[in-house]
Amino acid sequence: MELIDQHTKNIMEGCKERARDAGLQFEKESLEYIVTNRDLIELTPKVMIPTLYDYWVHDVEVLKEKGRYELYPGNPYETVINTRPAISYYNDNNPDWLNVMIFYHVLAHIDFFQNNLFFRHTWEYDFTGQALSDKRMIARLRADKGRWVDYVIEFSRGMDNLVGYYYEMSRFHGPNANTRKNLLDYYFDVFLQDIKKVKITDYIKEVEAYNDCIRQYGDPGEQTFFSEIGKKYPELEALYKKSRTEKAKDRLDVMQFVLEYSDFLNKEENLWMKSVVQVIRNTSIFFQPQIRTKILNEGWASYWHEKLFLQDDRIKGHEVDFARVHSGVTSLSRVGLNPYAIGMRLFYMVEEMADKGKFSFDFERIKDADQRKHYDAQTGRGIQAIFDVRENFSDYMFIANFVNQDFVDRHKLFVVGKHLDTKRKVWQYYVKSRKAKAYRQMLLDTLYHPPYITVDQQRTKNGELYLKHKFEGKPLVKDYIANTMMGIEFLWGHPVKLETSEVVATGPARPAQTMIPGYSPAKEEAKPPPQIKWKRVVYKMEKRKLSKKTLS
Amino acid sequence: MNDKLLSLYKKLQKRGLTEDQDRKIRAEIEFEGTHDLPADEPQGTVRSPAEVLYGFNDLQLLQAMNKPRGGYINSIRSIDELMERDKWREEDGFPPKIRVGRLIKPGKGGKDKVVVVPSTVEEKFLHDNSFKDEAQGEGESSGGTGDGEQGEVIGEQPVREEGQAGAGGAGQGEEGPHEMESNAYDLGKILTEKFELPNLKDKGKKRALTRYTYDLTDKHRGFGQILDKKATLRKIVETNISLGRVPDQTAVDPAELLIAPSDRIYRVLSREKDYESQAMVFFVRDYSGSMSGKPSELVVAQHVLIYSWLLYQYDKQVETRFVVHDTEAKEVKDFYTYYNSKVAGGTQVASAYRLVNEIVTTESLEQDYNLYVFHGTDGDDWDTGGKESVPELKKMLNWANRIGITIAERTYGSNTRSEVEKYIRNSGLLEDRPELLRMDVLPEDSDEPRLIKGIKKLIS
């Protein structure tokens, strides 16, 4: 990997100036590297982070068909990575005009990384630097512990999609410490009502007593009140403290919980494993926002590379070349979901609507379709609106808020259904729906969504770890359960249970007959698809043996 | 519909058929299809929808950079390392993680390529999106754009023709350009640790081209590894006679003999070409209509594994012959045709056995070759009770070193044992000639490890 030459770097700097003038915000420094096929072989398994830790699976062809992207939340072939300074990768024979376009695209990505709040936790440090020190640590451990380091990596990666990313984010965006439930709230809301279960009249008396204190002593009144209370309920203080730590415990994700409470990991001789698990968790947390902002990020970058390129005075004469590449990137395909195309069009629509003041109560009140169509308050707030979206939205919010019937109609979008024609042995693609609601739902269903699995702390006892999968209409991939649980059992040091939902098998799916695709038996009426029945089951992994029990 | 098949069917009907048999046969007769080879360019261009949203990326779209291709060298190195790793895993009490995919890509004219993708999967808790699609014949939805009324069909894509034995390239996977291509050796190399051809006998040896043994057969004067005393003494006597130091040949006094340095004869290690037994393997595959889908896939996959392993282990010393059969059997010229021929027609196992017997007798292969037969079928046979097949099978047992029959069973359909399985079990041959005849019944959902286990059973 080598840096781009001075000539190209100059072009980049020119792009930066123009992008800044247009309102994009990004740090001054950036690094651009030329990559070859050989570099990419090494980079892609490491999610383009050159300093990521080594792991043998990275050298192997990984079967992806089953979990597909769900297994790999990073964008493995991204041009630009979210580091400080941001690093981007280039083909060595791009013509200048193409580089201009790509540079704008890249700068918009950098702007997105550095301003979108879902990336908040990545702002304060350089991930490549962190990764390098982690990599060295793992290499050092490997020299000492051999293949056991790889087992720990493997088993940690087995649960690295269950990290509590949103809890992590709430540290930045949640209500701050002052507004958190304090002793006063705890006393009145929890202690009196839930623990002491006092009568309403007594409760009101307490409120009165408190108000009296405040009236009498002013600000220090609260202290006076609680010193009185402390005499009456000496246990209050302790209970309050306990409730606070339990709250924190509640919020631990599976990895954190294992790190914190595993007997096995906390043995003196196994403490080194904790640092490995921690590295895997941190890496995963770092990549979480990436996949949750794919449409937004690519749409944003496409919007800006189009806009800025066309304004750029340096590339006169390459408009046609640009048009060809650009439309290749952002055209809506007949069948398929192109995040660049959809994202960019959504941004244009948001800008237009905001320009006309359509995000307003006045507009919402209008019921008449024609009036809605021609509504224009000329607010000119379009640019501001898309910058707000860029700062505050994720893919889910973007789609849920802005994919409406106007959008679907304007771009002639539809949901494609896929139907198996058993006679001719082809999949038929057909127009399933042109309703915005259906299209929106289809998009939302396509978005990355890992299963929500947490530790059930009430049932985690006698050393057994009890995991609970929140049912969201889908079962877990069965083939993977055993090995994943085996990994967790290893790190936990005791048996592990997993509560999840499964489809109740309703006898043989089809009547007994010789099955020959293409040959359909004479009389079989098309039955409506059978209703799927669900049941809760508990898997138990003990001593690397898996067993299953149905919950009644 | 095929007249020949119909007349055969009527004949069988006269003999009497159970309802179950009758239905199976009718199904095969009505099944329309030919034994064509697949067209060279299969597959439509529609991407699978789930890949789509996150499949797009900057490098590809903006810079037209393709996914990187791993080099051949890399893959070789990693296979060794990976096998080693799996060994350690076993030792440490963890299940193996490397999957040796099914990986041959038969080329025309015997230029077979194995696509060795040592692959693995990272297991995590994941949502299974496919659980209801399959049952309802309705795939996942995707997005589209353009004109078209609701309900209008806008495009078609052939279902991956899994049944058509490798059409579309078994083991090709989705990652077309990502493959690491090498020849069949790599796969064989992996399998070879586990297998060896059974019952190899010395028959019509021929000289091996590549294998050598080292033996102390060459003689050398002056120096070497081992002194050949007898030869040395003879040389000494010879020398002394010519020097005239042995006047009386009846009473030689050894103390008087002179010894020249060059009289010492030594044995030295030398490379000797080795002789090897010759072997010929018959691959026999049922490509009747009922084989459509999973059974063909399994049978072919297993034969690919055996074939690759033979290529490696016996270094092309093993000759292979390929026979396919429906109601009639024919020999095909190469593995490509064998592998790719589509299924159609009825089933008469006996026809294939008869053909193999014929080949062996007319070419008198028995004298010179160790003969092996691997037969793959779904177990259907119009020949109820094996009236024709069993005698042919017995004939085969007279010359074969091992016959391995793989039955890829349909899980649905009749719950009883398949026809072939029944009559082979009833014939008692499995018990009488356990050294020569093996049978393995594969369930329909067998995976790679199960196939390998099956091979073990067939050739152990």
PDB file of C-alpha atoms in Angstrom, chain B residues 72-296:
ATOM      1  CA  TYR B  72      -3.473 -20.722  -5.880  1.00  0.00           C
ATOM      2  CA  ILE B  73      -0.437 -20.826  -3.675  1.00  0.00           C
ATOM      3  CA  ASN B  74      -2.260 -19.330  -0.745  1.00  0.00           C
ATOM      4  CA  SER B  75      -4.930 -21.928  -0.827  1.00  0.00           C
ATOM      5  CA  ILE B  76      -2.499 -24.800  -0.861  1.00  0.00           C
ATOM      6  CA  ARG B  77      -0.660 -23.517   2.130  1.00  0.00           C
ATOM      7  CA  SER B  78      -3.791 -22.901   4.021  1.00  0.00           C
ATOM      8  CA  ILE B  79      -5.228 -26.337   3.382  1.00  0.00           C
ATOM      9  CA  ASP B  80      -2.349 -27.957   5.155  1.00  0.00           C
ATOM     10  CA  GLU B  81      -2.513 -25.538   8.011  1.00  0.00           C
ATOM     11  CA  LEU B  82      -6.223 -25.882   8.289  1.00  0.00           C
ATOM     12  CA  MET B  83      -6.196 -29.649   8.384  1.00  0.00           C
ATOM     13  CA  GLU B  84      -3.626 -29.376  11.103  1.00  0.00           C
ATOM     14  CA  ARG B  85      -5.857 -26.979  12.974  1.00  0.00           C
ATOM     15  CA  ASP B  86      -8.784 -29.338  12.785  1.00  0.00           C
ATOM     16  CA  LYS B  87      -6.659 -32.090  14.191  1.00  0.00           C
ATOM     17  CA  TRP B  88      -5.802 -29.932  17.150  1.00  0.00           C
ATOM     18  CA  ARG B  89      -9.423 -29.017  17.613  1.00  0.00           C
ATOM     19  CA  GLU B  90     -10.348 -32.637  17.869  1.00  0.00           C
ATOM     20  CA  GLU B  91      -7.681 -33.113  20.448  1.00  0.00           C
ATOM     21  CA  ASP B  92      -8.960 -30.164  22.446  1.00  0.00           C
ATOM     22  CA  GLY B  93     -12.480 -31.506  22.365  1.00  0.00           C
ATOM     23  CA  PHE B  94     -14.023 -29.110  19.896  1.00  0.00           C
ATOM     24  CA  PRO B  95     -15.806 -30.076  16.717  1.00  0.00           C
ATOM     25  CA  PRO B  96     -13.882 -29.598  13.490  1.00  0.00           C
ATOM     26  CA  LYS B  97     -14.489 -26.354  11.737  1.00  0.00           C
ATOM     27  CA  ILE B  98     -13.079 -26.734   8.274  1.00  0.00           C
ATOM     28  CA  ARG B  99     -15.464 -27.810   5.640  1.00  0.00           C
ATOM     29  CA  VAL B 100     -14.065 -29.235   2.527  1.00  0.00           C
ATOM     30  CA  GLY B 101     -16.801 -28.225   0.221  1.00  0.00           C
ATOM     31  CA  ARG B 102     -17.892 -30.290  -2.706  1.00  0.00           C
ATOM     32  CA  LEU B 103     -15.686 -28.915  -5.146  1.00  0.00           C
ATOM     33  CA  ILE B 104     -15.201 -30.381  -8.532  1.00  0.00           C
ATOM     34  CA  LYS B 105     -15.954 -28.548 -11.667  1.00  0.00           C
ATOM     35  CA  PRO B 106     -15.763 -31.052 -14.432  1.00  0.00           C
ATOM     36  CA  GLY B 107     -14.475 -29.589 -17.621  1.00  0.00           C
ATOM     37  CA  LYS B 108     -15.027 -31.020 -21.029  1.00  0.00           C
ATOM     38  CA  GLY B 109     -12.626 -33.524 -22.451  1.00  0.00           C
ATOM     39  CA  GLY B 110     -11.416 -34.789 -19.120  1.00  0.00           C
ATOM     40  CA  LYS B 111     -10.010 -31.484 -18.004  1.00  0.00           C
ATOM     41  CA  ASP B 112     -11.597 -31.633 -14.636  1.00  0.00           C
ATOM     42  CA  LYS B 113     -11.023 -28.852 -12.251  1.00  0.00           C
ATOM     43  CA  VAL B 114     -11.545 -29.036  -8.599  1.00  0.00           C
ATOM     44  CA  VAL B 115     -12.444 -25.823  -6.979  1.00  0.00           C
ATOM     45  CA  VAL B 116     -10.927 -26.224  -3.599  1.00  0.00           C
ATOM     46  CA  VAL B 117     -12.438 -23.845  -1.206  1.00  0.00           C
ATOM     47  CA  PRO B 118     -11.445 -24.767   2.270  1.00  0.00           C
ATOM     48  CA  SER B 119     -14.288 -23.053   3.875  1.00  0.00           C
ATOM     49  CA  THR B 120     -15.673 -22.511   7.268  1.00  0.00           C
ATOM     50  CA  VAL B 121     -18.504 -20.708   8.842  1.00  0.00           C
ATOM     51  CA  GLU B 122     -18.592 -18.454  11.831  1.00  0.00           C
ATOM     52  CA  GLU B 123     -21.474 -19.556  13.930  1.00  0.00           C
ATOM     53  CA  LYS B 124     -23.530 -16.982  15.710  1.00  0.00           C
ATOM     54  CA  PHE B 125     -27.097 -16.636  16.823  1.00  0.00           C
ATOM     55  CA  LEU B 126     -28.831 -15.446  13.688  1.00  0.00           C
ATOM     56  CA  HIS B 127     -32.346 -15.015  12.501  1.00  0.00           C
ATOM     57  CA  ASP B 128     -33.396 -17.645  10.054  1.00  0.00           C
ATOM     58  CA  ASN B 129     -35.210 -15.859   7.267  1.00  0.00           C
ATOM     59  CA  SER B 130     -35.888 -18.877   5.172  1.00  0.00           C
ATOM     60  CA  PHE B 131     -38.105 -20.846   7.492  1.00  0.00           C
ATOM     61  CA  LYS B 132     -41.376 -20.194   5.717  1.00  0.00           C
ATOM     62  CA  ASP B 133     -40.315 -19.404   2.191  1.00  0.00           C
ATOM     63  CA  GLU B 134     -39.594 -22.955   1.275  1.00  0.00           C
ATOM     64  CA  ALA B 135     -42.901 -24.321   2.361  1.00  0.00           C
ATOM     65  CA  GLN B 136     -44.901 -21.820   0.421  1.00  0.00           C
ATOM     66  CA  GLY B 137     -43.052 -21.610  -2.839  1.00  0.00           C
ATOM     67  CA  GLU B 138     -42.766 -17.909  -2.365  1.00  0.00           C
ATOM     68  CA  GLY B 139     -39.368 -16.305  -2.108  1.00  0.00           C
ATOM     69  CA  GLU B 140     -38.262 -13.243  -0.252  1.00  0.00           C
ATOM     70  CA  SER B 141     -39.507  -9.930  -1.487  1.00  0.00           C
ATOM     71  CA  SER B 142     -37.263  -7.325  -2.935  1.00  0.00           C
ATOM     72  CA  GLY B 143     -37.522  -3.901  -4.464  1.00  0.00           C
ATOM     73  CA  GLY B 144     -38.033  -2.983  -8.052  1.00  0.00           C
ATOM     74  CA  THR B 145     -38.701  -0.037 -10.261  1.00  0.00           C
ATOM     75  CA  GLY B 146     -40.318   0.743 -13.579  1.00  0.00           C
ATOM     76  CA  ASP B 147     -43.608   0.012 -15.271  1.00  0.00           C
ATOM     77  CA  GLY B 148     -45.868  -2.920 -14.780  1.00  0.00           C
ATOM     78  CA  GLU B 149     -49.276  -3.659 -13.386  1.00  0.00           C
ATOM     79  CA  GLN B 150     -49.648  -5.228 -10.025  1.00  0.00           C
ATOM     80  CA  GLY B 151     -49.365  -8.959 -10.462  1.00  0.00           C
ATOM     81  CA  GLU B 152     -47.538  -8.714 -13.745  1.00  0.00           C
ATOM     82  CA  VAL B 153     -44.605 -11.041 -14.156  1.00  0.00           C
ATOM     83  CA  ILE B 154     -41.546  -9.010 -14.992  1.00  0.00           C
ATOM     84  CA  GLY B 155     -38.835 -11.565 -15.166  1.00  0.00           C
ATOM     85  CA  GLU B 156     -37.833 -15.126 -14.652  1.00  0.00           C
ATOM     86  CA  GLN B 157     -34.896 -16.897 -13.268  1.00  0.00           C
ATOM     87  CA  PRO B 158     -34.290 -20.594 -13.535  1.00  0.00           C
ATOM     88  CA  VAL B 159     -34.380 -22.288 -10.215  1.00  0.00           C
ATOM     89  CA  ARG B 160     -30.932 -23.448  -9.434  1.00  0.00           C
ATOM     90  CA  GLU B 161     -31.153 -26.844 -10.931  1.00  0.00           C
ATOM     91  CA  GLU B 162     -29.778 -28.695  -8.036  1.00  0.00           C
ATOM     92  CA  GLY B 163     -31.216 -31.956  -9.139  1.00  0.00           C
ATOM     93  CA  GLN B 164     -29.542 -31.758 -12.452  1.00  0.00           C
ATOM     94  CA  ALA B 165     -26.341 -32.968 -11.046  1.00  0.00           C
ATOM     95  CA  GLY B 166     -24.056 -30.099 -11.075  1.00  0.00           C
ATOM     96  CA  ALA B 167     -25.770 -27.973 -13.603  1.00  0.00           C
ATOM     97  CA  GLY B 168     -24.561 -24.559 -12.762  1.00  0.00           C
ATOM     98  CA  GLY B 169     -21.529 -26.151 -11.315  1.00  0.00           C
ATOM     99  CA  ALA B 170     -21.896 -27.948  -8.074  1.00  0.00           C
ATOM    100  CA  GLY B 171     -19.693 -26.227  -5.603  1.00  0.00           C
ATOM    101  CA  GLN B 172     -19.550 -23.147  -7.682  1.00  0.00           C
ATOM    102  CA  GLY B 173     -21.393 -21.226  -5.060  1.00  0.00           C
ATOM    103  CA  GLU B 174     -22.311 -17.634  -5.375  1.00  0.00           C
ATOM    104  CA  GLU B 175     -18.863 -16.264  -5.351  1.00  0.00           C
ATOM    105  CA  GLY B 176     -18.029 -16.947  -8.947  1.00  0.00           C
ATOM    106  CA  PRO B 177     -14.774 -15.108  -9.349  1.00  0.00           C
ATOM    107  CA  HIS B 178     -13.751 -15.895  -5.843  1.00  0.00           C
ATOM    108  CA  GLU B 179     -12.879 -19.481  -6.486  1.00  0.00           C
ATOM    109  CA  MET B 180      -9.484 -20.824  -6.061  1.00  0.00           C
ATOM    110  CA  GLU B 181      -8.931 -23.220  -8.812  1.00  0.00           C
ATOM    111  CA  SER B 182      -6.604 -26.084  -8.721  1.00  0.00           C
ATOM    112  CA  ASN B 183      -6.743 -29.626  -9.855  1.00  0.00           C
ATOM    113  CA  ALA B 184      -8.296 -32.603  -8.273  1.00  0.00           C
ATOM    114  CA  TYR B 185      -5.193 -33.289  -6.268  1.00  0.00           C
ATOM    115  CA  ASP B 186      -5.971 -30.868  -3.508  1.00  0.00           C
ATOM    116  CA  LEU B 187      -9.236 -32.411  -2.619  1.00  0.00           C
ATOM    117  CA  GLY B 188      -7.777 -35.855  -2.912  1.00  0.00           C
ATOM    118  CA  LYS B 189      -4.987 -34.852  -0.632  1.00  0.00           C
ATOM    119  CA  ILE B 190      -7.430 -34.048   2.075  1.00  0.00           C
ATOM    120  CA  LEU B 191      -9.395 -37.193   1.659  1.00  0.00           C
ATOM    121  CA  THR B 192      -6.435 -39.409   1.327  1.00  0.00           C
ATOM    122  CA  GLU B 193      -5.643 -39.455   4.980  1.00  0.00           C
ATOM    123  CA  LYS B 194      -8.815 -41.304   5.479  1.00  0.00           C
ATOM    124  CA  PHE B 195      -9.062 -43.854   2.727  1.00  0.00           C
ATOM    125  CA  GLU B 196      -7.342 -46.605   0.890  1.00  0.00           C
ATOM    126  CA  LEU B 197      -8.672 -48.877  -1.788  1.00  0.00           C
ATOM    127  CA  PRO B 198      -9.600 -52.166  -0.168  1.00  0.00           C
ATOM    128  CA  ASN B 199      -8.545 -55.639  -1.196  1.00  0.00           C
ATOM    129  CA  LEU B 200      -5.863 -54.562  -3.600  1.00  0.00           C
ATOM    130  CA  LYS B 201      -4.319 -57.660  -5.088  1.00  0.00           C
ATOM    131  CA  ASP B 202      -1.283 -58.200  -7.237  1.00  0.00           C
ATOM    132  CA  LYS B 203      -2.640 -58.400 -10.686  1.00  0.00           C
ATOM    133  CA  GLY B 204      -0.912 -57.615 -13.927  1.00  0.00           C
ATOM    134  CA  LYS B 205       1.534 -55.245 -12.381  1.00  0.00           C
ATOM    135  CA  LYS B 206       2.764 -52.389 -14.363  1.00  0.00           C
ATOM    136  CA  ARG B 207       5.600 -50.108 -13.783  1.00  0.00           C
ATOM    137  CA  ALA B 208       4.866 -47.039 -11.784  1.00  0.00           C
ATOM    138  CA  LEU B 209       6.044 -43.864 -13.365  1.00  0.00           C
ATOM    139  CA  THR B 210       6.486 -41.784 -10.346  1.00  0.00           C
ATOM    140  CA  ARG B 211       6.841 -43.998  -7.371  1.00  0.00           C
ATOM    141  CA  TYR B 212      10.262 -45.260  -6.370  1.00  0.00           C
ATOM    142  CA  THR B 213      11.673 -47.473  -3.770  1.00  0.00           C
ATOM    143  CA  TYR B 214      15.202 -47.214  -2.559  1.00  0.00           C
ATOM    144  CA  ASP B 215      17.185 -50.368  -2.328  1.00  0.00           C
ATOM    145  CA  LEU B 216      20.799 -51.427  -1.887  1.00  0.00           C
ATOM    146  CA  THR B 217      20.948 -53.018  -5.225  1.00  0.00           C
ATOM    147  CA  ASP B 218      23.706 -51.182  -7.064  1.00  0.00           C
ATOM    148  CA  LYS B 219      27.279 -52.173  -6.640  1.00  0.00           C
ATOM    149  CA  HIS B 220      30.109 -49.811  -6.478  1.00  0.00           C
ATOM    150  CA  ARG B 221      33.832 -50.261  -6.283  1.00  0.00           C
ATOM    151  CA  GLY B 222      35.907 -48.411  -3.773  1.00  0.00           C
ATOM    152  CA  PHE B 223      33.316 -46.909  -1.491  1.00  0.00           C
ATOM    153  CA  GLY B 224      29.731 -47.164  -0.572  1.00  0.00           C
ATOM    154  CA  GLN B 225      27.337 -47.953   2.208  1.00  0.00           C
ATOM    155  CA  ILE B 226      27.746 -51.644   2.887  1.00  0.00           C
ATOM    156  CA  LEU B 227      30.621 -53.902   2.020  1.00  0.00           C
ATOM    157  CA  ASP B 228      29.503 -56.765  -0.120  1.00  0.00           C
ATOM    158  CA  LYS B 229      31.820 -59.408   1.283  1.00  0.00           C
ATOM    159  CA  LYS B 230      31.151 -62.151  -1.166  1.00  0.00           C
ATOM    160  CA  ALA B 231      31.592 -59.908  -4.173  1.00  0.00           C
ATOM    161  CA  THR B 232      34.669 -58.367  -2.664  1.00  0.00           C
ATOM    162  CA  LEU B 233      36.275 -61.732  -2.014  1.00  0.00           C
ATOM    163  CA  ARG B 234      35.528 -62.833  -5.517  1.00  0.00           C
ATOM    164  CA  LYS B 235      37.122 -59.692  -6.846  1.00  0.00           C
ATOM    165  CA  ILE B 236      40.198 -60.167  -4.698  1.00  0.00           C
ATOM    166  CA  VAL B 237      40.669 -63.698  -5.934  1.00  0.00           C
ATOM    167  CA  GLU B 238      40.232 -62.567  -9.465  1.00  0.00           C
ATOM    168  CA  THR B 239      42.827 -59.857  -9.048  1.00  0.00           C
ATOM    169  CA  ASN B 240      45.325 -62.215  -7.447  1.00  0.00           C
ATOM    170  CA  ILE B 241      44.882 -64.844 -10.122  1.00  0.00           C
ATOM    171  CA  SER B 242      45.633 -62.349 -12.785  1.00  0.00           C
ATOM    172  CA  LEU B 243      48.667 -61.251 -10.792  1.00  0.00           C
ATOM    173  CA  GLY B 244      49.732 -64.854 -10.671  1.00  0.00           C
ATOM    174  CA  ARG B 245      49.699 -65.001  -6.921  1.00  0.00           C
ATOM    175  CA  VAL B 246      47.535 -68.081  -6.730  1.00  0.00           C
ATOM    176  CA  PRO B 247      49.685 -70.919  -8.011  1.00  0.00           C
ATOM    177  CA  ASP B 248      47.622 -73.718  -6.624  1.00  0.00           C
ATOM    178  CA  GLN B 249      43.940 -73.192  -7.055  1.00  0.00           C
ATOM    179  CA  THR B 250      43.057 -76.040  -4.753  1.00  0.00           C
ATOM    180  CA  ALA B 251      44.819 -74.600  -1.742  1.00  0.00           C
ATOM    181  CA  VAL B 252      44.495 -70.837  -1.595  1.00  0.00           C
ATOM    182  CA  ASP B 253      46.157 -69.153   1.308  1.00  0.00           C
ATOM    183  CA  PRO B 254      44.154 -66.041   2.074  1.00  0.00           C
ATOM    184  CA  ALA B 255      47.005 -64.502   4.023  1.00  0.00           C
ATOM    185  CA  GLU B 256      49.005 -64.328   0.858  1.00  0.00           C
ATOM    186  CA  LEU B 257      46.422 -62.425  -1.135  1.00  0.00           C
ATOM    187  CA  LEU B 258      46.941 -58.817  -2.044  1.00  0.00           C
ATOM    188  CA  ILE B 259      44.039 -56.463  -1.653  1.00  0.00           C
ATOM    189  CA  ALA B 260      43.728 -53.491  -3.942  1.00  0.00           C
ATOM    190  CA  PRO B 261      41.522 -50.615  -2.795  1.00  0.00           C
ATOM    191  CA  SER B 262      39.366 -50.961  -5.817  1.00  0.00           C
ATOM    192  CA  ASP B 263      38.678 -54.572  -5.005  1.00  0.00           C
ATOM    193  CA  ARG B 264      36.342 -53.615  -2.282  1.00  0.00           C
ATOM    194  CA  ILE B 265      32.823 -53.866  -3.604  1.00  0.00           C
ATOM    195  CA  TYR B 266      30.129 -51.982  -1.859  1.00  0.00           C
ATOM    196  CA  ARG B 267      26.417 -51.848  -2.125  1.00  0.00           C
ATOM    197  CA  VAL B 268      24.943 -48.385  -2.647  1.00  0.00           C
ATOM    198  CA  LEU B 269      21.397 -47.103  -2.323  1.00  0.00           C
ATOM    199  CA  SER B 270      19.691 -46.701  -5.607  1.00  0.00           C
ATOM    200  CA  ARG B 271      16.380 -45.530  -6.855  1.00  0.00           C
ATOM    201  CA  GLU B 272      14.246 -48.281  -8.230  1.00  0.00           C
ATOM    202  CA  LYS B 273      11.061 -47.887 -10.120  1.00  0.00           C
ATOM    203  CA  ASP B 274       8.303 -49.581  -8.269  1.00  0.00           C
ATOM    204  CA  TYR B 275       5.631 -51.814  -9.565  1.00  0.00           C
ATOM    205  CA  GLU B 276       2.033 -51.130  -8.791  1.00  0.00           C
ATOM    206  CA  SER B 277      -1.164 -52.965  -8.964  1.00  0.00           C
ATOM    207  CA  GLN B 278      -3.525 -51.722 -11.561  1.00  0.00           C
ATOM    208  CA  ALA B 279      -7.001 -50.816 -10.674  1.00  0.00           C
ATOM    209  CA  MET B 280     -10.055 -49.860 -12.607  1.00  0.00           C
ATOM    210  CA  VAL B 281     -13.004 -48.175 -11.065  1.00  0.00           C
ATOM    211  CA  PHE B 282     -16.453 -48.178 -12.523  1.00  0.00           C
ATOM    212  CA  PHE B 283     -18.705 -45.347 -11.578  1.00  0.00           C
ATOM    213  CA  VAL B 284     -22.300 -46.252 -12.168  1.00  0.00           C
ATOM    214  CA  ARG B 285     -25.032 -43.724 -11.782  1.00  0.00           C
ATOM    215  CA  ASP B 286     -28.760 -44.017 -12.000  1.00  0.00           C
ATOM    216  CA  TYR B 287     -30.004 -41.050 -13.984  1.00  0.00           C
ATOM    217  CA  SER B 288     -33.630 -41.991 -14.220  1.00  0.00           C
ATOM    218  CA  GLY B 289     -36.424 -39.513 -13.673  1.00  0.00           C
ATOM    219  CA  SER B 290     -36.845 -40.331 -10.038  1.00  0.00           C
ATOM    220  CA  MET B 291     -33.274 -39.258  -9.361  1.00  0.00           C
ATOM    221  CA  SER B 292     -34.218 -35.672  -9.935  1.00  0.00           C
ATOM    222  CA  GLY B 293     -33.132 -33.330  -7.193  1.00  0.00           C
ATOM    223  CA  LYS B 294     -31.366 -34.275  -4.035  1.00  0.00           C
ATOM    224  CA  PRO B 295     -30.563 -37.935  -4.757  1.00  0.00           C
ATOM    225  CA  SER B 296     -28.599 -37.103  -7.881  1.00  0.00           C
TER     226      SER B 296
END
